[in-house]
PDB file of C-alpha atoms in Angstrom:
ATOM      1  CA  UNK A  10      -0.101  -0.137   0.051  1.00  0.00           C
ATOM      2  CA  UNK A  11       1.576   3.092  -1.386  1.00  0.00           C
ATOM      3  CA  UNK A  12       1.513   6.411   1.152  1.00  0.00           C
ATOM      4  CA  UNK A  13      -0.679   7.743  -1.638  1.00  0.00           C
ATOM      5  CA  UNK A  14      -3.274   5.053  -1.483  1.00  0.00           C
ATOM      6  CA  UNK A  15      -3.269   5.385   2.605  1.00  0.00           C
ATOM      7  CA  UNK A  16      -3.941   9.127   2.281  1.00  0.00           C
ATOM      8  CA  UNK A  17      -6.792   8.134  -0.246  1.00  0.00           C
ATOM      9  CA  UNK A  18      -8.190   5.762   2.066  1.00  0.00           C
ATOM     10  CA  UNK A  19      -8.439   8.270   4.685  1.00  0.00           C
ATOM     11  CA  UNK A  20     -10.047  11.188   2.493  1.00  0.00           C
ATOM     12  CA  UNK A  21     -12.535   8.250   1.873  1.00  0.00           C
ATOM     13  CA  UNK A  22     -13.188   7.681   5.116  1.00  0.00           C
ATOM     14  CA  UNK A  23     -13.422  11.042   6.893  1.00  0.00           C
ATOM     15  CA  UNK A  24     -15.873  12.283   3.887  1.00  0.00           C
ATOM     16  CA  UNK A  25     -17.784   8.899   5.067  1.00  0.00           C
ATOM     17  CA  UNK A  26     -17.867   9.927   8.602  1.00  0.00           C
ATOM     18  CA  UNK A  27     -18.591  13.812   7.576  1.00  0.00           C
ATOM     19  CA  UNK A  28     -21.478  12.584   5.076  1.00  0.00           C
ATOM     20  CA  UNK A  29     -23.241   9.707   6.796  1.00  0.00           C
ATOM     21  CA  UNK A  30     -24.950  10.767   9.592  1.00  0.00           C
ATOM     22  CA  UNK A  31     -27.445   9.242  11.678  1.00  0.00           C
ATOM     23  CA  UNK A  32     -30.427  10.539  11.100  1.00  0.00           C
ATOM     24  CA  UNK A  33     -34.030   9.953  13.776  1.00  0.00           C
ATOM     25  CA  UNK A  34     -37.457   8.813  12.921  1.00  0.00           C
ATOM     26  CA  UNK A  35     -40.141  11.025  12.468  1.00  0.00           C
ATOM     27  CA  UNK A  36     -41.184  10.371  16.241  1.00  0.00           C
ATOM     28  CA  UNK A  37     -45.216  10.558  14.746  1.00  0.00           C
ATOM     29  CA  UNK A  38     -44.361   7.394  13.265  1.00  0.00           C
ATOM     30  CA  UNK A  39     -41.866   5.418  15.535  1.00  0.00           C
ATOM     31  CA  UNK A  40     -45.238   5.950  18.297  1.00  0.00           C
ATOM     32  CA  UNK A  41     -47.866   4.762  15.180  1.00  0.00           C
ATOM     33  CA  UNK A  42     -45.831   1.744  14.585  1.00  0.00           C
ATOM     34  CA  UNK A  43     -45.630   0.742  18.281  1.00  0.00           C
ATOM     35  CA  UNK A  44     -49.151   1.384  18.759  1.00  0.00           C
ATOM     36  CA  UNK A  45     -50.085  -0.240  15.725  1.00  0.00           C
ATOM     37  CA  UNK A  46     -47.486  -3.183  17.176  1.00  0.00           C
ATOM     38  CA  UNK A  47     -48.444  -2.924  21.005  1.00  0.00           C
ATOM     39  CA  UNK A  48     -52.180  -2.571  20.369  1.00  0.00           C
ATOM     40  CA  UNK A  49     -52.941  -4.383  17.231  1.00  0.00           C
ATOM     41  CA  UNK A  50     -57.080  -3.639  15.963  1.00  0.00           C
ATOM     42  CA  UNK A  51     -58.640  -7.046  15.364  1.00  0.00           C
ATOM     43  CA  UNK A  52     -60.960  -5.554  12.200  1.00  0.00           C
ATOM     44  CA  UNK A  53     -63.172  -8.533  11.403  1.00  0.00           C
ATOM     45  CA  UNK A  54     -63.811  -9.449   7.771  1.00  0.00           C
ATOM     46  CA  UNK A  55     -67.246 -10.059   7.521  1.00  0.00           C
ATOM     47  CA  UNK A  56     -68.247 -12.953   4.960  1.00  0.00           C
ATOM     48  CA  UNK A  57     -69.899 -12.191   1.915  1.00  0.00           C
ATOM     49  CA  UNK A  58     -73.270 -14.046   2.215  1.00  0.00           C
ATOM     50  CA  UNK A  59     -72.877 -14.271  -1.844  1.00  0.00           C
ATOM     51  CA  UNK A  60     -76.164 -17.184  -2.000  1.00  0.00           C
ATOM     52  CA  UNK A  61     -78.504 -14.510  -0.098  1.00  0.00           C
ATOM     53  CA  UNK A  62     -77.183 -11.725  -2.420  1.00  0.00           C
ATOM     54  CA  UNK A  63     -77.411 -13.618  -5.446  1.00  0.00           C
ATOM     55  CA  UNK A  64     -81.561 -14.266  -4.533  1.00  0.00           C
ATOM     56  CA  UNK A  65     -81.969 -10.509  -3.372  1.00  0.00           C
ATOM     57  CA  UNK A  66     -80.447  -9.496  -7.141  1.00  0.00           C
ATOM     58  CA  UNK A  67     -82.406 -11.857  -9.252  1.00  0.00           C
ATOM     59  CA  UNK A  68     -85.390 -11.435  -6.769  1.00  0.00           C
ATOM     60  CA  UNK A  69     -84.652  -7.629  -7.902  1.00  0.00           C
ATOM     61  CA  UNK A  70     -84.920  -8.071 -11.200  1.00  0.00           C
ATOM     62  CA  UNK A  71     -87.753 -10.541 -11.838  1.00  0.00           C
ATOM     63  CA  UNK A  72     -90.094  -7.627  -9.767  1.00  0.00           C
ATOM     64  CA  UNK A  73     -88.131  -5.199 -12.319  1.00  0.00           C
ATOM     65  CA  UNK A  74     -89.650  -7.374 -15.277  1.00  0.00           C
ATOM     66  CA  UNK A  75     -92.616  -8.067 -13.461  1.00  0.00           C
ATOM     67  CA  UNK A  76     -93.688  -4.376 -13.429  1.00  0.00           C
ATOM     68  CA  UNK A  77     -92.359  -3.803 -16.627  1.00  0.00           C
ATOM     69  CA  UNK A  78     -94.561  -6.731 -18.297  1.00  0.00           C
ATOM     70  CA  UNK A  79     -97.385  -5.699 -16.204  1.00  0.00           C
ATOM     71  CA  UNK A  80     -97.353  -1.732 -17.483  1.00  0.00           C
ATOM     72  CA  UNK A  81     -97.102  -3.484 -21.281  1.00  0.00           C
ATOM     73  CA  UNK A  82    -100.192  -5.611 -20.382  1.00  0.00           C
ATOM     74  CA  UNK A  83    -102.037  -2.629 -18.868  1.00  0.00           C
ATOM     75  CA  UNK A  84    -101.364  -0.312 -21.982  1.00  0.00           C
ATOM     76  CA  UNK A  85    -102.217  -2.679 -24.218  1.00  0.00           C
ATOM     77  CA  UNK A  86    -105.830  -2.986 -22.781  1.00  0.00           C
ATOM     78  CA  UNK A  87    -106.111   0.603 -22.612  1.00  0.00           C
ATOM     79  CA  UNK A  88    -105.358   0.961 -26.230  1.00  0.00           C
TER      80      UNK A  88
ATOM     81  CA  UNK B   2     -35.738 -18.121  34.151  1.00  0.00           C
ATOM     82  CA  UNK B   3     -37.738 -17.829  36.775  1.00  0.00           C
ATOM     83  CA  UNK B   4     -40.102 -14.618  38.166  1.00  0.00           C
ATOM     84  CA  UNK B   5     -37.916 -13.668  40.930  1.00  0.00           C
ATOM     85  CA  UNK B   6     -34.747 -13.398  39.311  1.00  0.00           C
ATOM     86  CA  UNK B   7     -36.402 -10.164  37.419  1.00  0.00           C
ATOM     87  CA  UNK B   8     -37.799  -7.039  37.794  1.00  0.00           C
ATOM     88  CA  UNK B   9     -40.225  -7.597  34.976  1.00  0.00           C
ATOM     89  CA  UNK B  10     -41.957  -4.223  35.951  1.00  0.00           C
ATOM     90  CA  UNK B  11     -39.143  -2.564  34.375  1.00  0.00           C
ATOM     91  CA  UNK B  12     -38.361  -4.086  31.275  1.00  0.00           C
ATOM     92  CA  UNK B  13     -36.104  -1.050  29.483  1.00  0.00           C
ATOM     93  CA  UNK B  14     -33.663  -2.150  32.160  1.00  0.00           C
ATOM     94  CA  UNK B  15     -33.381  -5.590  31.190  1.00  0.00           C
ATOM     95  CA  UNK B  16     -30.597  -7.443  29.013  1.00  0.00           C
ATOM     96  CA  UNK B  17     -31.667  -8.338  25.145  1.00  0.00           C
ATOM     97  CA  UNK B  18     -31.094 -11.850  26.109  1.00  0.00           C
ATOM     98  CA  UNK B  19     -34.300 -11.519  28.728  1.00  0.00           C
ATOM     99  CA  UNK B  20     -36.366  -9.263  27.199  1.00  0.00           C
ATOM    100  CA  UNK B  21     -36.166 -11.435  24.354  1.00  0.00           C
ATOM    101  CA  UNK B  22     -37.082 -14.153  25.958  1.00  0.00           C
ATOM    102  CA  UNK B  23     -40.386 -12.921  27.048  1.00  0.00           C
ATOM    103  CA  UNK B  24     -41.302 -11.797  23.826  1.00  0.00           C
ATOM    104  CA  UNK B  25     -40.765 -15.062  22.486  1.00  0.00           C
ATOM    105  CA  UNK B  26     -43.088 -16.388  25.454  1.00  0.00           C
ATOM    106  CA  UNK B  27     -45.875 -14.023  24.249  1.00  0.00           C
ATOM    107  CA  UNK B  28     -44.914 -10.712  26.184  1.00  0.00           C
ATOM    108  CA  UNK B  29     -45.923  -7.802  24.479  1.00  0.00           C
ATOM    109  CA  UNK B  30     -44.183  -5.041  26.439  1.00  0.00           C
ATOM    110  CA  UNK B  31     -41.386  -6.634  25.718  1.00  0.00           C
ATOM    111  CA  UNK B  32     -41.245  -6.774  22.391  1.00  0.00           C
ATOM    112  CA  UNK B  33     -42.104  -2.835  22.448  1.00  0.00           C
ATOM    113  CA  UNK B  34     -38.492  -2.483  24.647  1.00  0.00           C
ATOM    114  CA  UNK B  35     -37.085  -4.424  21.727  1.00  0.00           C
ATOM    115  CA  UNK B  36     -38.305  -2.528  19.557  1.00  0.00           C
ATOM    116  CA  UNK B  37     -37.774   1.132  20.827  1.00  0.00           C
ATOM    117  CA  UNK B  38     -33.923  -0.436  21.252  1.00  0.00           C
ATOM    118  CA  UNK B  39     -33.719  -1.063  17.630  1.00  0.00           C
ATOM    119  CA  UNK B  40     -36.214   1.239  15.427  1.00  0.00           C
ATOM    120  CA  UNK B  41     -33.781   4.051  15.240  1.00  0.00           C
ATOM    121  CA  UNK B  42     -30.981   1.732  13.348  1.00  0.00           C
ATOM    122  CA  UNK B  43     -33.100   0.146  11.728  1.00  0.00           C
ATOM    123  CA  UNK B  44     -34.250   3.281   9.921  1.00  0.00           C
ATOM    124  CA  UNK B  45     -31.115   4.593   9.336  1.00  0.00           C
ATOM    125  CA  UNK B  46     -30.019   1.290   7.759  1.00  0.00           C
ATOM    126  CA  UNK B  47     -33.462   0.802   5.442  1.00  0.00           C
ATOM    127  CA  UNK B  48     -33.373   5.038   4.968  1.00  0.00           C
ATOM    128  CA  UNK B  49     -29.902   4.516   3.618  1.00  0.00           C
ATOM    129  CA  UNK B  50     -30.083   1.603   1.523  1.00  0.00           C
ATOM    130  CA  UNK B  51     -33.627   3.158   0.068  1.00  0.00           C
ATOM    131  CA  UNK B  52     -32.582   6.965  -0.398  1.00  0.00           C
ATOM    132  CA  UNK B  53     -36.303   8.080   0.482  1.00  0.00           C
ATOM    133  CA  UNK B  54     -38.425   8.593   4.052  1.00  0.00           C
ATOM    134  CA  UNK B  55     -41.451   7.336   3.140  1.00  0.00           C
ATOM    135  CA  UNK B  56     -39.952   4.048   1.962  1.00  0.00           C
ATOM    136  CA  UNK B  57     -38.119   3.817   4.977  1.00  0.00           C
ATOM    137  CA  UNK B  58     -40.466   4.308   6.965  1.00  0.00           C
ATOM    138  CA  UNK B  59     -43.015   1.779   5.365  1.00  0.00           C
ATOM    139  CA  UNK B  60     -39.871  -1.008   5.307  1.00  0.00           C
ATOM    140  CA  UNK B  61     -39.139  -0.469   8.779  1.00  0.00           C
ATOM    141  CA  UNK B  62     -42.715  -1.108   9.879  1.00  0.00           C
ATOM    142  CA  UNK B  63     -42.692  -3.933   7.646  1.00  0.00           C
ATOM    143  CA  UNK B  64     -39.892  -5.567   9.176  1.00  0.00           C
ATOM    144  CA  UNK B  65     -41.045  -4.572  12.899  1.00  0.00           C
ATOM    145  CA  UNK B  66     -44.179  -6.537  12.176  1.00  0.00           C
ATOM    146  CA  UNK B  67     -42.745  -9.254  10.501  1.00  0.00           C
ATOM    147  CA  UNK B  68     -40.426  -9.856  13.226  1.00  0.00           C
ATOM    148  CA  UNK B  69     -43.494  -9.517  15.473  1.00  0.00           C
ATOM    149  CA  UNK B  70     -45.437 -12.366  14.265  1.00  0.00           C
ATOM    150  CA  UNK B  71     -41.956 -14.593  14.085  1.00  0.00           C
ATOM    151  CA  UNK B  72     -40.323 -13.452  17.811  1.00  0.00           C
ATOM    152  CA  UNK B  73     -42.515 -16.941  19.435  1.00  0.00           C
ATOM    153  CA  UNK B  74     -40.324 -18.928  16.980  1.00  0.00           C
ATOM    154  CA  UNK B  75     -37.060 -16.800  17.680  1.00  0.00           C
ATOM    155  CA  UNK B  76     -34.228 -18.946  19.551  1.00  0.00           C
ATOM    156  CA  UNK B  77     -31.425 -16.933  21.367  1.00  0.00           C
ATOM    157  CA  UNK B  78     -28.197 -18.389  20.191  1.00  0.00           C
ATOM    158  CA  UNK B  79     -26.217 -16.196  21.896  1.00  0.00           C
ATOM    159  CA  UNK B  80     -25.934 -13.426  18.888  1.00  0.00           C
ATOM    160  CA  UNK B  81     -27.882 -10.128  19.343  1.00  0.00           C
ATOM    161  CA  UNK B  82     -31.107  -9.734  17.856  1.00  0.00           C
ATOM    162  CA  UNK B  83     -29.828  -6.915  15.975  1.00  0.00           C
ATOM    163  CA  UNK B  84     -28.601  -9.356  13.118  1.00  0.00           C
ATOM    164  CA  UNK B  85     -32.160 -11.334  13.124  1.00  0.00           C
ATOM    165  CA  UNK B  86     -33.476  -7.115  12.563  1.00  0.00           C
ATOM    166  CA  UNK B  87     -30.950  -6.649   9.764  1.00  0.00           C
ATOM    167  CA  UNK B  88     -31.505  -9.650   8.219  1.00  0.00           C
ATOM    168  CA  UNK B  89     -35.316  -8.914   7.882  1.00  0.00           C
ATOM    169  CA  UNK B  90     -34.595  -5.588   6.679  1.00  0.00           C
ATOM    170  CA  UNK B  91     -31.732  -6.412   4.382  1.00  0.00           C
ATOM    171  CA  UNK B  92     -34.191  -9.240   2.583  1.00  0.00           C
ATOM    172  CA  UNK B  93     -36.850  -6.972   2.794  1.00  0.00           C
ATOM    173  CA  UNK B  94     -34.904  -4.251   0.700  1.00  0.00           C
ATOM    174  CA  UNK B  95     -33.675  -6.725  -1.206  1.00  0.00           C
ATOM    175  CA  UNK B  96     -37.259  -7.912  -2.415  1.00  0.00           C
ATOM    176  CA  UNK B  97     -38.022  -3.961  -2.764  1.00  0.00           C
ATOM    177  CA  UNK B  98     -35.275  -2.672  -4.937  1.00  0.00           C
ATOM    178  CA  UNK B  99     -36.174  -6.050  -7.402  1.00  0.00           C
ATOM    179  CA  UNK B 100     -39.840  -5.454  -7.389  1.00  0.00           C
ATOM    180  CA  UNK B 101     -40.066  -1.977  -7.739  1.00  0.00           C
ATOM    181  CA  UNK B 102     -36.658  -1.332  -9.847  1.00  0.00           C
ATOM    182  CA  UNK B 103     -36.387   2.231  -7.968  1.00  0.00           C
ATOM    183  CA  UNK B 104     -32.836   2.098  -7.396  1.00  0.00           C
ATOM    184  CA  UNK B 105     -32.283   5.417  -9.287  1.00  0.00           C
ATOM    185  CA  UNK B 106     -35.191   7.307  -7.376  1.00  0.00           C
ATOM    186  CA  UNK B 107     -32.781   8.116  -4.391  1.00  0.00           C
ATOM    187  CA  UNK B 108     -32.574  11.562  -2.975  1.00  0.00           C
ATOM    188  CA  UNK B 109     -30.548  11.226  -0.144  1.00  0.00           C
ATOM    189  CA  UNK B 110     -29.807  14.970   0.343  1.00  0.00           C
ATOM    190  CA  UNK B 111     -32.511  16.131   1.728  1.00  0.00           C
ATOM    191  CA  UNK B 112     -31.532  14.646   5.475  1.00  0.00           C
ATOM    192  CA  UNK B 113     -28.331  14.859   5.040  1.00  0.00           C
ATOM    193  CA  UNK B 114     -25.583  17.768   7.176  1.00  0.00           C
ATOM    194  CA  UNK B 115     -24.803  19.245   3.453  1.00  0.00           C
ATOM    195  CA  UNK B 116     -22.742  21.960   4.828  1.00  0.00           C
ATOM    196  CA  UNK B 117     -22.022  24.091   7.792  1.00  0.00           C
ATOM    197  CA  UNK B 118     -24.935  27.108   8.765  1.00  0.00           C
ATOM    198  CA  UNK B 119     -21.303  29.647   7.944  1.00  0.00           C
ATOM    199  CA  UNK B 120     -20.884  28.054   4.706  1.00  0.00           C
ATOM    200  CA  UNK B 121     -20.561  30.555   1.888  1.00  0.00           C
ATOM    201  CA  UNK B 122     -23.621  29.548  -0.526  1.00  0.00           C
ATOM    202  CA  UNK B 123     -20.838  28.415  -3.130  1.00  0.00           C
ATOM    203  CA  UNK B 124     -18.966  26.592  -1.054  1.00  0.00           C
ATOM    204  CA  UNK B 125     -22.292  24.588   0.033  1.00  0.00           C
ATOM    205  CA  UNK B 126     -22.863  24.330  -3.476  1.00  0.00           C
ATOM    206  CA  UNK B 127     -19.383  22.365  -4.021  1.00  0.00           C
ATOM    207  CA  UNK B 128     -20.097  20.505  -0.883  1.00  0.00           C
ATOM    208  CA  UNK B 129     -23.438  18.902  -1.781  1.00  0.00           C
ATOM    209  CA  UNK B 130     -21.855  17.942  -5.116  1.00  0.00           C
ATOM    210  CA  UNK B 131     -19.267  16.386  -3.322  1.00  0.00           C
ATOM    211  CA  UNK B 132     -21.990  14.474  -1.241  1.00  0.00           C
ATOM    212  CA  UNK B 133     -24.053  13.310  -3.520  1.00  0.00           C
ATOM    213  CA  UNK B 134     -21.136  12.309  -5.465  1.00  0.00           C
ATOM    214  CA  UNK B 135     -20.694  10.263  -2.725  1.00  0.00           C
ATOM    215  CA  UNK B 136     -23.954   8.437  -1.921  1.00  0.00           C
ATOM    216  CA  UNK B 137     -24.426   7.729  -5.753  1.00  0.00           C
ATOM    217  CA  UNK B 138     -21.664   5.853  -5.576  1.00  0.00           C
ATOM    218  CA  UNK B 139     -22.147   4.664  -2.064  1.00  0.00           C
ATOM    219  CA  UNK B 140     -25.467   2.958  -3.949  1.00  0.00           C
ATOM    220  CA  UNK B 141     -23.749   1.510  -6.765  1.00  0.00           C
ATOM    221  CA  UNK B 142     -21.858  -1.096  -4.301  1.00  0.00           C
ATOM    222  CA  UNK B 143     -23.328  -4.016  -3.172  1.00  0.00           C
ATOM    223  CA  UNK B 144     -25.765  -4.758  -0.827  1.00  0.00           C
ATOM    224  CA  UNK B 145     -23.109  -6.638   1.563  1.00  0.00           C
ATOM    225  CA  UNK B 146     -20.846  -3.382   0.891  1.00  0.00           C
ATOM    226  CA  UNK B 147     -23.563  -1.096   1.403  1.00  0.00           C
ATOM    227  CA  UNK B 148     -24.378  -2.439   5.073  1.00  0.00           C
ATOM    228  CA  UNK B 149     -21.352  -2.357   6.222  1.00  0.00           C
ATOM    229  CA  UNK B 150     -20.129   1.162   5.293  1.00  0.00           C
ATOM    230  CA  UNK B 151     -23.826   1.865   7.080  1.00  0.00           C
ATOM    231  CA  UNK B 152     -22.992  -0.124  10.323  1.00  0.00           C
ATOM    232  CA  UNK B 153     -19.567   1.274  10.078  1.00  0.00           C
ATOM    233  CA  UNK B 154     -19.752   5.310   9.745  1.00  0.00           C
ATOM    234  CA  UNK B 155     -24.175   5.449  10.746  1.00  0.00           C
ATOM    235  CA  UNK B 156     -24.330   3.057  13.640  1.00  0.00           C
ATOM    236  CA  UNK B 157     -20.514   3.729  14.453  1.00  0.00           C
ATOM    237  CA  UNK B 158     -19.799  -0.212  15.440  1.00  0.00           C
ATOM    238  CA  UNK B 159     -16.754  -2.195  15.823  1.00  0.00           C
ATOM    239  CA  UNK B 160     -15.271  -4.281  12.993  1.00  0.00           C
ATOM    240  CA  UNK B 161     -16.440  -7.761  15.707  1.00  0.00           C
ATOM    241  CA  UNK B 162     -19.844  -6.086  16.199  1.00  0.00           C
ATOM    242  CA  UNK B 163     -20.007  -5.893  12.283  1.00  0.00           C
ATOM    243  CA  UNK B 164     -18.618  -9.449  11.890  1.00  0.00           C
ATOM    244  CA  UNK B 165     -21.589 -10.840  14.255  1.00  0.00           C
ATOM    245  CA  UNK B 166     -24.314  -9.126  12.508  1.00  0.00           C
ATOM    246  CA  UNK B 167     -23.218  -9.885   9.063  1.00  0.00           C
ATOM    247  CA  UNK B 168     -22.448 -13.147   9.905  1.00  0.00           C
ATOM    248  CA  UNK B 169     -18.886 -13.005   8.870  1.00  0.00           C
ATOM    249  CA  UNK B 170     -15.456 -13.458  10.857  1.00  0.00           C
ATOM    250  CA  UNK B 171     -13.671 -10.087  11.948  1.00  0.00           C
ATOM    251  CA  UNK B 172     -10.922 -10.483   9.270  1.00  0.00           C
ATOM    252  CA  UNK B 173     -13.318 -10.987   6.757  1.00  0.00           C
ATOM    253  CA  UNK B 174     -14.951  -7.614   7.376  1.00  0.00           C
ATOM    254  CA  UNK B 175     -11.571  -5.996   7.387  1.00  0.00           C
ATOM    255  CA  UNK B 176     -10.562  -7.392   3.866  1.00  0.00           C
ATOM    256  CA  UNK B 177     -14.465  -6.679   2.717  1.00  0.00           C
ATOM    257  CA  UNK B 178     -13.782  -3.182   4.107  1.00  0.00           C
ATOM    258  CA  UNK B 179     -10.815  -2.128   2.687  1.00  0.00           C
ATOM    259  CA  UNK B 180     -12.182  -4.289  -0.913  1.00  0.00           C
ATOM    260  CA  UNK B 181     -15.339  -1.466  -0.071  1.00  0.00           C
ATOM    261  CA  UNK B 182     -12.942   1.672  -0.190  1.00  0.00           C
ATOM    262  CA  UNK B 183     -11.029   0.913  -3.190  1.00  0.00           C
ATOM    263  CA  UNK B 184     -14.666  -0.359  -5.270  1.00  0.00           C
ATOM    264  CA  UNK B 185     -16.115   3.521  -3.763  1.00  0.00           C
ATOM    265  CA  UNK B 186     -12.561   5.943  -4.837  1.00  0.00           C
ATOM    266  CA  UNK B 187     -13.168   3.540  -8.058  1.00  0.00           C
ATOM    267  CA  UNK B 188     -16.825   4.632  -8.657  1.00  0.00           C
ATOM    268  CA  UNK B 189     -16.200   8.600  -7.730  1.00  0.00           C
ATOM    269  CA  UNK B 190     -13.048   8.542  -9.966  1.00  0.00           C
ATOM    270  CA  UNK B 191     -15.473   7.402 -12.540  1.00  0.00           C
ATOM    271  CA  UNK B 192     -18.029   9.678 -12.111  1.00  0.00           C
ATOM    272  CA  UNK B 193     -15.586  12.364 -11.672  1.00  0.00           C
ATOM    273  CA  UNK B 194     -14.498  10.934 -15.429  1.00  0.00           C
ATOM    274  CA  UNK B 195     -17.701  11.219 -16.751  1.00  0.00           C
ATOM    275  CA  UNK B 196     -19.000  15.050 -14.979  1.00  0.00           C
ATOM    276  CA  UNK B 197     -15.321  15.975 -16.671  1.00  0.00           C
ATOM    277  CA  UNK B 198     -16.566  14.708 -19.978  1.00  0.00           C
ATOM    278  CA  UNK B 199     -19.940  16.694 -20.061  1.00  0.00           C
TER     279      UNK B 199
END
């Protein structure tokens, strides 16, 4: 190792020491994550009752079609 | 380890080994102590690897959530828990770089002391450029070399401590450090030549 390379290494080390500083994380972030870990909210995902949903949609469509059909029949009978 | 040996009401005063033991047994407060002890170190590691505050916060939160989820299966083998936390962080940062390919979106200068308050604007500009070049060169290093630089210059750890965290011998760390400085110097020279040719 030459004197020049040692000097280069020392210069680089001093540059690294002055450039890289410890950063304090945002206290709000630290507290928020702490709370999330310490007191996790037990949210429950409600199961989708797909059977009942489909029946409701089907019934709604049937009812709508029935109303249209009855309305057409009434209009025809008037004519 | 029995309840009569330690004052569990003051967890902060207990050693890492005892706190880890308690946390692995399901003591939430004990995990909270681990969190408070290592949050800054892990945040800094991730911050210097990702280059922005938002991603650093997101990944730091994930490190501790993951650690919390696996603490019950953590077996204390004499290694500092920071080694485990750094490993989780290292893997998450690797995934982050692989998935998002945001390596070039570094904006480290926002949070770094770039000049003394009394510096002239021209001097400050030169210092900022030099710092930017150095940070850019650091990001070109391999992940293990970046980790070594961060542990040494941000956390001020000794070669022995770094060796334990990185799972290598002290000699290997010394050698890696020497090679890292050479690489860094080479990257800086390349950058300097490129900027001179512009």
